[in-house]
PDB file of C-alpha atoms in Angstrom:
ATOM      1  CA  MET A  15     114.830 104.109 127.126  1.00 52.00           C
ATOM      2  CA  GLU A  16     114.085 102.835 130.549  1.00 56.00           C
ATOM      3  CA  GLU A  17     114.566  99.193 131.611  1.00 56.00           C
ATOM      4  CA  GLY A  18     112.025  96.470 132.009  1.00 70.00           C
ATOM      5  CA  LEU A  19     109.781  97.509 129.138  1.00 90.00           C
ATOM      6  CA  ILE A  20     107.637  95.292 126.934  1.00 96.00           C
ATOM      7  CA  LEU A  21     109.365  95.505 123.687  1.00 96.00           C
ATOM      8  CA  VAL A  22     106.979  94.976 120.679  1.00 97.00           C
ATOM      9  CA  MET A  23     108.506  94.918 117.170  1.00 97.00           C
ATOM     10  CA  ASP A  24     106.799  95.072 113.668  1.00 97.00           C
ATOM     11  CA  LEU A  25     108.143  92.535 111.246  1.00 97.00           C
ATOM     12  CA  ASP A  26     107.864  93.784 107.527  1.00 95.00           C
ATOM     13  CA  GLY A  27     109.958  96.796 106.960  1.00 93.00           C
ATOM     14  CA  THR A  28     111.318  96.816 110.539  1.00 93.00           C
ATOM     15  CA  LEU A  29     113.016  93.458 111.135  1.00 94.00           C
ATOM     16  CA  ILE A  30     113.101  92.467 107.404  1.00 94.00           C
ATOM     17  CA  SER A  31     113.221  94.781 104.552  1.00 93.00           C
ATOM     18  CA  GLU A  32     110.038  96.186 103.025  1.00 93.00           C
ATOM     19  CA  GLU A  33     111.346  95.267  99.641  1.00 94.00           C
ATOM     20  CA  ILE A  34     111.489  91.473 100.352  1.00 95.00           C
ATOM     21  CA  ALA A  35     108.152  91.495 102.216  1.00 96.00           C
ATOM     22  CA  GLU A  36     106.447  93.358  99.159  1.00 96.00           C
ATOM     23  CA  ARG A  37     107.857  90.948  96.638  1.00 97.00           C
ATOM     24  CA  MET A  38     106.476  88.081  98.354  1.00 97.00           C
ATOM     25  CA  TYR A  39     103.057  89.724  98.875  1.00 97.00           C
ATOM     26  CA  ARG A  40     103.024  90.772  95.200  1.00 97.00           C
ATOM     27  CA  GLU A  41     103.764  87.194  94.021  1.00 98.00           C
ATOM     28  CA  ALA A  42     101.259  85.581  96.226  1.00 98.00           C
ATOM     29  CA  TYR A  43      98.622  88.135  95.291  1.00 97.00           C
ATOM     30  CA  MET A  44      99.034  87.609  91.540  1.00 97.00           C
ATOM     31  CA  GLU A  45      99.068  83.940  91.954  1.00 98.00           C
ATOM     32  CA  THR A  46      95.908  84.018  93.902  1.00 97.00           C
ATOM     33  CA  LEU A  47      94.176  86.061  91.113  1.00 97.00           C
ATOM     34  CA  LYS A  48      95.435  83.639  88.558  1.00 97.00           C
ATOM     35  CA  ILE A  49      93.838  80.741  90.440  1.00 97.00           C
ATOM     36  CA  MET A  50      90.499  82.733  90.947  1.00 96.00           C
ATOM     37  CA  ARG A  51      90.343  83.469  87.095  1.00 95.00           C
ATOM     38  CA  GLU A  52      91.160  79.729  86.315  1.00 96.00           C
ATOM     39  CA  ARG A  53      88.062  78.988  88.365  1.00 94.00           C
ATOM     40  CA  GLY A  54      85.810  81.301  86.404  1.00 94.00           C
ATOM     41  CA  ILE A  55      85.779  84.162  88.948  1.00 94.00           C
ATOM     42  CA  GLU A  56      85.773  87.517  87.409  1.00 93.00           C
ATOM     43  CA  ILE A  57      88.130  90.017  89.039  1.00 93.00           C
ATOM     44  CA  PRO A  58      87.353  93.790  88.509  1.00 93.00           C
ATOM     45  CA  ALA A  59      90.161  95.456  86.432  1.00 94.00           C
ATOM     46  CA  GLU A  60      91.134  97.931  89.167  1.00 95.00           C
ATOM     47  CA  PHE A  61      92.448  94.926  91.264  1.00 95.00           C
ATOM     48  CA  TYR A  62      94.757  93.593  88.578  1.00 95.00           C
ATOM     49  CA  SER A  63      97.874  95.089  90.231  1.00 95.00           C
ATOM     50  CA  TYR A  64      99.140  94.566  93.746  1.00 96.00           C
ATOM     51  CA  ASN A  65      98.962  96.929  96.658  1.00 94.00           C
ATOM     52  CA  PHE A  66      97.950  96.606 100.311  1.00 92.00           C
ATOM     53  CA  LYS A  67      94.635  98.391  99.710  1.00 94.00           C
ATOM     54  CA  ASN A  68      93.716  96.028  96.899  1.00 96.00           C
ATOM     55  CA  SER A  69      94.587  92.936  98.780  1.00 95.00           C
ATOM     56  CA  CYS A  70      92.540  94.141 101.746  1.00 94.00           C
ATOM     57  CA  GLU A  71      89.459  94.967  99.577  1.00 95.00           C
ATOM     58  CA  LEU A  72      89.539  91.459  97.770  1.00 95.00           C
ATOM     59  CA  THR A  73      89.783  89.831 101.222  1.00 94.00           C
ATOM     60  CA  ARG A  74      86.447  91.711 102.054  1.00 93.00           C
ATOM     61  CA  ARG A  75      84.619  90.862  98.777  1.00 93.00           C
ATOM     62  CA  PHE A  76      85.655  87.405  98.176  1.00 93.00           C
ATOM     63  CA  LYS A  77      85.968  84.598 100.813  1.00 90.00           C
ATOM     64  CA  LEU A  78      87.649  82.493  98.376  1.00 94.00           C
ATOM     65  CA  PHE A  79      90.535  85.056  97.952  1.00 96.00           C
ATOM     66  CA  GLU A  80      91.518  84.714 101.550  1.00 93.00           C
ATOM     67  CA  GLU A  81      91.280  80.762 101.364  1.00 95.00           C
ATOM     68  CA  ILE A  82      93.503  80.637  98.165  1.00 97.00           C
ATOM     69  CA  TYR A  83      95.839  83.251  99.456  1.00 97.00           C
ATOM     70  CA  LYS A  84      96.500  81.412 102.678  1.00 95.00           C
ATOM     71  CA  ASP A  85      97.531  78.306 100.629  1.00 96.00           C
ATOM     72  CA  VAL A  86      99.673  80.185  98.142  1.00 98.00           C
ATOM     73  CA  TYR A  87     101.547  82.480 100.456  1.00 97.00           C
ATOM     74  CA  PRO A  88     103.458  79.576 102.428  1.00 97.00           C
ATOM     75  CA  ARG A  89     104.787  78.276  99.018  1.00 97.00           C
ATOM     76  CA  VAL A  90     105.884  81.794  97.911  1.00 97.00           C
ATOM     77  CA  LEU A  91     107.696  82.029 101.235  1.00 96.00           C
ATOM     78  CA  GLU A  92     109.483  78.818 100.901  1.00 96.00           C
ATOM     79  CA  LYS A  93     110.599  79.994  97.292  1.00 96.00           C
ATOM     80  CA  TYR A  94     112.101  83.017  99.039  1.00 96.00           C
ATOM     81  CA  SER A  95     113.754  81.275 102.037  1.00 94.00           C
ATOM     82  CA  ASP A  96     117.381  82.176 100.859  1.00 95.00           C
ATOM     83  CA  ASP A  97     116.321  85.824 100.622  1.00 95.00           C
ATOM     84  CA  ILE A  98     114.726  85.604 104.082  1.00 95.00           C
ATOM     85  CA  ARG A  99     117.926  84.103 105.549  1.00 93.00           C
ATOM     86  CA  LYS A 100     119.968  87.039 104.155  1.00 93.00           C
ATOM     87  CA  GLU A 101     117.623  89.339 106.334  1.00 92.00           C
ATOM     88  CA  ARG A 102     119.240  87.865 109.431  1.00 93.00           C
ATOM     89  CA  LYS A 103     121.955  90.551 109.786  1.00 90.00           C
ATOM     90  CA  ARG A 104     119.350  93.312 109.582  1.00 89.00           C
ATOM     91  CA  ALA A 105     117.113  91.731 112.108  1.00 93.00           C
ATOM     92  CA  ARG A 106     119.972  90.728 114.462  1.00 92.00           C
ATOM     93  CA  VAL A 107     121.458  94.409 114.466  1.00 88.00           C
ATOM     94  CA  MET A 108     118.040  95.896 115.233  1.00 89.00           C
ATOM     95  CA  TYR A 109     117.154  93.326 117.733  1.00 92.00           C
ATOM     96  CA  ASN A 110     120.519  93.450 119.732  1.00 90.00           C
ATOM     97  CA  TYR A 111     120.386  97.288 119.574  1.00 88.00           C
ATOM     98  CA  LEU A 112     116.934  97.494 121.096  1.00 90.00           C
ATOM     99  CA  ILE A 113     117.743  94.761 123.773  1.00 90.00           C
ATOM    100  CA  ASN A 114     120.754  96.742 124.805  1.00 87.00           C
ATOM    101  CA  GLN A 115     118.894  99.990 124.930  1.00 84.00           C
ATOM    102  CA  CYS A 116     115.931  98.984 126.827  1.00 83.00           C
ATOM    103  CA  LYS A 117     116.687  95.581 128.507  1.00 89.00           C
ATOM    104  CA  PRO A 118     113.019  94.512 128.111  1.00 94.00           C
ATOM    105  CA  LYS A 119     111.276  91.951 130.309  1.00 94.00           C
ATOM    106  CA  TYR A 120     109.682  90.549 127.317  1.00 96.00           C
ATOM    107  CA  VAL A 121     109.900  90.723 123.449  1.00 97.00           C
ATOM    108  CA  PHE A 122     106.946  90.399 121.166  1.00 98.00           C
ATOM    109  CA  ILE A 123     106.611  90.419 117.415  1.00 98.00           C
ATOM    110  CA  LEU A 124     103.273  92.041 116.166  1.00 98.00           C
ATOM    111  CA  THR A 125     102.603  91.526 112.448  1.00 97.00           C
ATOM    112  CA  ALA A 126     100.056  91.103 109.739  1.00 95.00           C
ATOM    113  CA  ASN A 127     102.305  88.761 107.882  1.00 96.00           C
ATOM    114  CA  PRO A 128     100.390  85.481 107.814  1.00 95.00           C
ATOM    115  CA  LYS A 129     103.488  83.449 108.212  1.00 96.00           C
ATOM    116  CA  GLY A 130     105.345  85.730 110.573  1.00 96.00           C
ATOM    117  CA  ASP A 131     106.171  83.007 113.000  1.00 96.00           C
ATOM    118  CA  ALA A 132     108.037  80.923 110.216  1.00 96.00           C
ATOM    119  CA  ILE A 133     109.835  84.112 109.263  1.00 97.00           C
ATOM    120  CA  ILE A 134     110.965  84.940 112.848  1.00 97.00           C
ATOM    121  CA  GLU A 135     112.015  81.349 113.249  1.00 95.00           C
ATOM    122  CA  LYS A 136     114.549  81.837 110.360  1.00 95.00           C
ATOM    123  CA  VAL A 137     115.918  85.367 111.361  1.00 96.00           C
ATOM    124  CA  LEU A 138     115.493  85.394 115.194  1.00 96.00           C
ATOM    125  CA  PRO A 139     114.899  81.825 116.327  1.00 95.00           C
ATOM    126  CA  GLU A 140     115.406  82.645 120.134  1.00 95.00           C
ATOM    127  CA  ILE A 141     112.021  84.329 120.014  1.00 96.00           C
ATOM    128  CA  PRO A 142     109.266  81.764 121.030  1.00 96.00           C
ATOM    129  CA  ARG A 143     106.429  81.248 118.502  1.00 95.00           C
ATOM    130  CA  GLU A 144     103.920  82.063 121.144  1.00 96.00           C
ATOM    131  CA  ARG A 145     105.290  85.467 121.203  1.00 97.00           C
ATOM    132  CA  VAL A 146     104.793  86.150 117.547  1.00 98.00           C
ATOM    133  CA  LEU A 147     101.351  87.721 117.358  1.00 98.00           C
ATOM    134  CA  ILE A 148      99.714  87.721 113.940  1.00 97.00           C
ATOM    135  CA  VAL A 149      96.883  90.041 113.009  1.00 96.00           C
ATOM    136  CA  LYS A 150      94.667  90.311 109.918  1.00 92.00           C
ATOM    137  CA  GLY A 151      95.838  92.877 107.332  1.00 90.00           C
ATOM    138  CA  VAL A 152      92.227  93.829 106.562  1.00 90.00           C
ATOM    139  CA  THR A 153      91.743  95.059 110.135  1.00 93.00           C
ATOM    140  CA  TYR A 154      95.192  95.913 110.695  1.00 93.00           C
ATOM    141  CA  VAL A 155      94.932  99.030 113.007  1.00 94.00           C
ATOM    142  CA  GLU A 156      92.133  97.747 115.038  1.00 96.00           C
ATOM    143  CA  ASP A 157      93.754  94.314 115.589  1.00 97.00           C
ATOM    144  CA  LYS A 158      97.039  95.747 116.400  1.00 97.00           C
ATOM    145  CA  LYS A 159      95.458  98.201 118.825  1.00 97.00           C
ATOM    146  CA  ILE A 160      93.689  95.267 120.625  1.00 97.00           C
ATOM    147  CA  GLU A 161      96.957  93.323 120.973  1.00 98.00           C
ATOM    148  CA  LEU A 162      98.872  96.356 122.114  1.00 98.00           C
ATOM    149  CA  LYS A 163      96.345  97.097 124.788  1.00 97.00           C
ATOM    150  CA  LYS A 164      96.548  93.378 125.933  1.00 97.00           C
ATOM    151  CA  LEU A 165     100.290  93.714 126.463  1.00 97.00           C
ATOM    152  CA  LYS A 166      99.918  96.717 128.628  1.00 95.00           C
ATOM    153  CA  ASN A 167      98.779  94.304 131.318  1.00 93.00           C
ATOM    154  CA  LEU A 168     102.446  93.104 131.352  1.00 94.00           C
ATOM    155  CA  GLY A 169     103.965  96.567 131.872  1.00 94.00           C
ATOM    156  CA  LYS A 170     104.930  99.648 129.914  1.00 95.00           C
ATOM    157  CA  VAL A 171     104.848  98.963 126.205  1.00 97.00           C
ATOM    158  CA  VAL A 172     107.094 100.415 123.395  1.00 95.00           C
ATOM    159  CA  TYR A 173     106.121  99.493 119.815  1.00 97.00           C
ATOM    160  CA  VAL A 174     108.768  99.792 117.060  1.00 95.00           C
ATOM    161  CA  ALA A 175     107.480  99.816 113.605  1.00 95.00           C
ATOM    162  CA  ASP A 176     107.899 101.594 110.244  1.00 93.00           C
ATOM    163  CA  LYS A 177     104.547 102.897 109.031  1.00 92.00           C
ATOM    164  CA  ASP A 178     103.421 106.020 110.918  1.00 93.00           C
ATOM    165  CA  GLU A 179     100.303 106.209 108.932  1.00 94.00           C
ATOM    166  CA  ILE A 180      98.894 102.879 110.414  1.00 94.00           C
ATOM    167  CA  ASP A 181     101.324 101.701 113.116  1.00 96.00           C
ATOM    168  CA  PHE A 182     101.484 105.100 114.881  1.00 96.00           C
ATOM    169  CA  VAL A 183      97.725 105.342 114.734  1.00 96.00           C
ATOM    170  CA  ALA A 184      97.496 101.786 116.364  1.00 97.00           C
ATOM    171  CA  ALA A 185     100.010 102.671 119.055  1.00 97.00           C
ATOM    172  CA  LYS A 186      98.409 105.950 119.854  1.00 97.00           C
ATOM    173  CA  GLU A 187      94.855 104.413 120.056  1.00 97.00           C
ATOM    174  CA  ALA A 188      96.261 101.684 122.341  1.00 97.00           C
ATOM    175  CA  GLY A 189      97.898 104.215 124.537  1.00 97.00           C
ATOM    176  CA  VAL A 190     101.462 102.864 124.121  1.00 97.00           C
ATOM    177  CA  ASP A 191     104.826 104.504 123.235  1.00 96.00           C
ATOM    178  CA  TYR A 192     105.874 104.451 119.485  1.00 96.00           C
ATOM    179  CA  ILE A 193     109.242 104.468 117.744  1.00 93.00           C
ATOM    180  CA  ASN A 194     109.671 104.739 114.090  1.00 93.00           C
ATOM    181  CA  VAL A 195     112.313 102.215 112.974  1.00 90.00           C
ATOM    182  CA  TYR A 196     114.007 104.701 110.741  1.00 87.00           C
ATOM    183  CA  SER A 197     114.986 106.949 113.609  1.00 86.00           C
ATOM    184  CA  LEU A 198     116.682 104.034 115.083  1.00 82.00           C
ATOM    185  CA  VAL A 199     118.466 103.194 111.784  1.00 78.00           C
ATOM    186  CA  GLU A 200     119.814 106.746 111.867  1.00 80.00           C
ATOM    187  CA  GLU A 201     121.066 106.252 115.464  1.00 77.00           C
ATOM    188  CA  LEU A 202     122.825 103.010 114.488  1.00 73.00           C
ATOM    189  CA  ARG A 203     124.457 104.746 111.486  1.00 74.00           C
ATOM    190  CA  GLU A 204     125.734 107.506 113.829  1.00 73.00           C
ATOM    191  CA  ARG A 205     127.033 104.910 116.334  1.00 69.00           C
ATOM    192  CA  GLU A 206     128.873 102.981 113.522  1.00 66.00           C
ATOM    193  CA  LYS A 207     130.330 106.277 112.292  1.00 57.00           C
ATOM    194  CA  ASP A 208     131.502 107.077 115.856  1.00 51.00           C
ATOM    195  CA  LEU A 209     132.937 103.586 116.192  1.00 45.00           C
ATOM    196  CA  TYR A 210     134.789 103.996 112.707  1.00 42.00           C
ATOM    197  CA  GLU A 211     136.154 107.374 113.898  1.00 47.00           C
ATOM    198  CA  LEU A 212     137.579 105.860 117.130  1.00 39.00           C
ATOM    199  CA  LYS A 213     139.279 103.125 115.353  1.00 41.00           C
ATOM    200  CA  VAL A 214     140.901 105.720 112.899  1.00 41.00           C
ATOM    201  CA  LEU A 215     142.065 107.878 115.998  1.00 39.00           C
ATOM    202  CA  SER A 216     143.333 104.932 118.062  1.00 32.00           C
TER     203      SER A 216
END
């Protein structure tokens, strides 16, 4: 990678594991549905289980869903504080590797996680809150494309994320470079293997 880039990193599935992110989203989603039912709102059966598509669709259909979810998710995040702190090592390894590789002018986090700034504060506290850009999940690709285009005003942008079907699309439409995080994981594994072999041979 060339030096002086604008490094933009996704959060869920990139700096923290997809597993912990999905557990929090699922719990917040189910708790939101429970509250809505308690208030007498009928939820169609096809939305009884959590997935990203269902969450987006309910956000479009029910303004109340979004309002309740915004209140519920921070409480769920607090419940998982210890699990989030365990993600520090993953985040730190990935962050340090990318910093050393491209020596960026600026680092930004671009995420649809509604409490992405709070999570970054726990795992990479040196990144200022104003550089954590939070978009809406319901307009994920369009919003990320807009933010990436804005960042191009600062220099050449490289976006590192995990979901090619939406993150790559956003990067392509914004006209910025894209790196799938799993390719970096493989590079890191090979590097660790090489370091281990050097230790054995020395």
